[in-house]
Amino acid sequence: MSGLSLSDRCRRNIESESEYESSESTADDWLRASDGNVPRNALVAGQNLNGECFYVGRVMLRGNVLPGKVLPSARVCFVSLDQIEFSSNVYEVLVKAPSVNYQWVRMGGCVMPRNAIPAGRSATGELIYIGRHVHKGEMTPGKVIPSQRCIYIPYLGKEIRYRDFEILIQGEYPYFERTKGKSKEKEQPVLDPATASASSRDLSLAPSPPSATSTFDVPPGRESHCQNEQGIPYKMERIFQVALLR
């Protein structure tokens, strides 16, 4: 293992955003990349046992748009479908919008926040979301399918399923609305894949003009693959969230 810091290891594969093509601009931007490269401000979703970052990517496969993990050293994005892991050297990478607060929220598989970020769509039209789970010591991103109440992650040629997972959201959790100057918690409905709308996201992989992104930086707490965006150890995160709600 080299003496590079995690920040340096992550930056080795980060290139200028001018080299990338973008899907139609949205609150979250997807930039087309290839061969293990990732644009600046790419969203880090986890890391492997060697300390190398996993980035959120997506690939079109058999009529599905599937979120998965980009591993720069492997030069591909890994996704899973029908119990099999697939890889592609051409993919899109999720880059962070400067004004958006991203959080990973621990879920039990039955109720999902309405501000979860859709990242793909199945061949049957169901929205697919971004999640992650620790598998064999590695915080690994994958696809969350609401109708199946689980996450699927690609790993060593297989598709691994978990009922508990973290899901990527925008904004605060629980989801709050302001009522007469006071915060009021909204009900978190189960997402209905038949009626869910993706109007705020472009789920195609068709390129369009480049869009600028800000300089990437690894957030504090990235030194451990078992920490979330706020630097809270993964196993302690649920305890911390419960304490915040008291």
Short mmCIF file of C-alpha atoms in Angstrom, two decimals, residues 18-144:
data_model
loop_
_atom_site.label_atom_id
_atom_site.label_comp_id
_atom_site.label_asym_id
_atom_site.label_seq_id
_atom_site.Cartn_x
_atom_site.Cartn_y
_atom_site.Cartn_z
CA SER A 18 -14.36 19.86 -19.04
CA GLU A 19 -13.48 16.35 -20.24
CA TYR A 20 -16.91 15.00 -19.38
CA GLU A 21 -20.33 15.14 -20.93
CA SER A 22 -23.37 15.68 -18.75
CA SER A 23 -26.95 14.51 -18.70
CA GLU A 24 -29.47 17.34 -18.77
CA SER A 25 -28.75 19.59 -15.79
CA THR A 26 -30.65 18.63 -12.61
CA ALA A 27 -30.28 19.20 -8.88
CA ASP A 28 -27.93 16.24 -9.02
CA ASP A 29 -25.68 16.00 -12.05
CA TRP A 30 -24.49 12.87 -13.81
CA LEU A 31 -21.31 13.18 -15.86
CA ARG A 32 -20.27 10.62 -18.43
CA ALA A 33 -16.83 9.12 -17.78
CA SER A 34 -14.82 6.01 -18.62
CA ASP A 35 -11.84 3.80 -17.77
CA GLY A 36 -11.83 4.45 -14.02
CA ASN A 37 -11.78 8.24 -14.21
CA VAL A 38 -14.17 10.33 -12.12
CA PRO A 39 -14.92 14.07 -12.35
CA ARG A 40 -14.20 16.55 -9.62
CA ASN A 41 -16.83 16.73 -6.87
CA ALA A 42 -17.82 13.11 -7.47
CA LEU A 43 -19.83 11.66 -4.60
CA VAL A 44 -17.87 9.20 -2.45
CA ALA A 45 -20.13 6.38 -1.27
CA GLY A 46 -17.68 4.09 0.53
CA GLN A 47 -14.32 2.39 0.23
CA ASN A 48 -12.73 -1.02 0.04
CA LEU A 49 -10.38 -2.72 2.48
CA ASN A 50 -7.40 -1.09 0.74
CA GLY A 51 -8.83 2.36 1.46
CA GLU A 52 -9.72 3.09 -2.17
CA CYS A 53 -12.88 5.12 -2.70
CA PHE A 54 -16.07 3.82 -4.25
CA TYR A 55 -17.96 6.48 -6.22
CA VAL A 56 -21.64 6.43 -7.18
CA GLY A 57 -21.99 5.48 -10.84
CA ARG A 58 -24.69 4.14 -13.13
CA VAL A 59 -24.84 2.04 -16.29
CA MET A 60 -27.50 1.19 -18.84
CA LEU A 61 -27.95 -2.58 -19.11
CA ARG A 62 -30.72 -4.58 -20.82
CA GLY A 63 -33.16 -1.70 -20.72
CA ASN A 64 -32.37 -0.83 -17.09
CA VAL A 65 -30.49 2.20 -15.76
CA LEU A 66 -28.65 0.73 -12.77
CA PRO A 67 -26.72 2.58 -10.03
CA GLY A 68 -23.57 0.90 -8.76
CA LYS A 69 -19.96 1.49 -7.73
CA VAL A 70 -17.10 3.03 -9.68
CA LEU A 71 -13.73 1.64 -8.59
CA PRO A 72 -10.94 3.64 -10.25
CA SER A 73 -8.27 0.92 -9.97
CA ALA A 74 -10.55 -1.54 -11.77
CA ARG A 75 -11.26 1.10 -14.46
CA VAL A 76 -14.98 0.22 -14.53
CA CYS A 77 -18.36 0.74 -12.90
CA PHE A 78 -19.82 -2.40 -11.30
CA VAL A 79 -23.59 -2.98 -11.26
CA SER A 80 -25.75 -6.03 -10.60
CA LEU A 81 -28.77 -7.59 -12.27
CA ASP A 82 -30.48 -10.97 -11.98
CA GLN A 83 -28.02 -12.24 -9.33
CA ILE A 84 -24.98 -11.43 -11.49
CA GLU A 85 -22.38 -8.64 -11.27
CA PHE A 86 -21.64 -6.75 -14.49
CA SER A 87 -18.99 -4.14 -15.29
CA SER A 88 -18.68 -1.39 -17.88
CA ASN A 89 -15.76 0.88 -18.70
CA VAL A 90 -18.24 3.57 -19.82
CA TYR A 91 -20.59 4.95 -17.16
CA GLU A 92 -21.97 8.06 -15.51
CA VAL A 93 -20.79 9.44 -12.16
CA LEU A 94 -22.92 11.37 -9.66
CA VAL A 95 -21.38 14.75 -8.81
CA LYS A 96 -22.48 16.82 -5.84
CA ALA A 97 -24.43 20.03 -6.33
CA PRO A 98 -22.67 22.74 -4.23
CA SER A 99 -25.89 23.94 -2.55
CA VAL A 100 -27.28 20.49 -1.68
CA ASN A 101 -26.90 18.73 1.67
CA TYR A 102 -26.45 14.99 1.11
CA GLN A 103 -26.97 12.42 3.87
CA TRP A 104 -26.92 8.66 4.19
CA VAL A 105 -29.88 7.46 6.27
CA ARG A 106 -30.14 4.02 7.84
CA MET A 107 -33.27 2.20 6.66
CA GLY A 108 -35.00 -1.00 7.70
CA GLY A 109 -36.41 -1.75 4.28
CA CYS A 110 -40.10 -0.87 4.71
CA VAL A 111 -40.43 2.93 4.76
CA MET A 112 -38.32 5.26 2.62
CA PRO A 113 -37.92 9.04 2.85
CA ARG A 114 -39.58 11.06 0.11
CA ASN A 115 -36.35 13.01 -0.45
CA ALA A 116 -34.38 9.90 -1.41
CA ILE A 117 -32.43 10.43 -4.63
CA PRO A 118 -33.55 8.39 -7.66
CA ALA A 119 -30.65 7.26 -9.82
CA GLY A 120 -32.12 4.84 -12.31
CA ARG A 121 -35.10 2.94 -13.60
CA SER A 122 -35.88 -0.71 -14.18
CA ALA A 123 -36.93 -2.09 -17.56
CA THR A 124 -40.49 -2.19 -16.19
CA GLY A 125 -40.42 1.52 -15.27
CA GLU A 126 -39.82 1.35 -11.51
CA LEU A 127 -37.53 4.00 -10.03
CA ILE A 128 -34.27 2.76 -8.52
CA TYR A 129 -32.47 4.58 -5.68
CA ILE A 130 -28.92 4.81 -4.36
CA GLY A 131 -28.03 2.88 -1.23
CA ARG A 132 -25.04 1.28 0.48
CA HIS A 133 -24.26 -1.49 2.92
CA VAL A 134 -21.17 -2.87 4.66
CA HIS A 135 -20.29 -6.21 3.05
CA LYS A 136 -17.20 -8.12 4.23
CA GLY A 137 -15.84 -4.95 5.81
CA GLU A 138 -16.36 -2.74 2.74
CA MET A 139 -18.93 0.06 2.60
CA THR A 140 -20.36 -0.72 -0.83
CA PRO A 141 -22.91 1.27 -2.88
CA GLY A 142 -25.67 -0.44 -4.82
CA LYS A 143 -29.28 -0.21 -5.98
CA VAL A 144 -32.37 0.11 -3.78
#
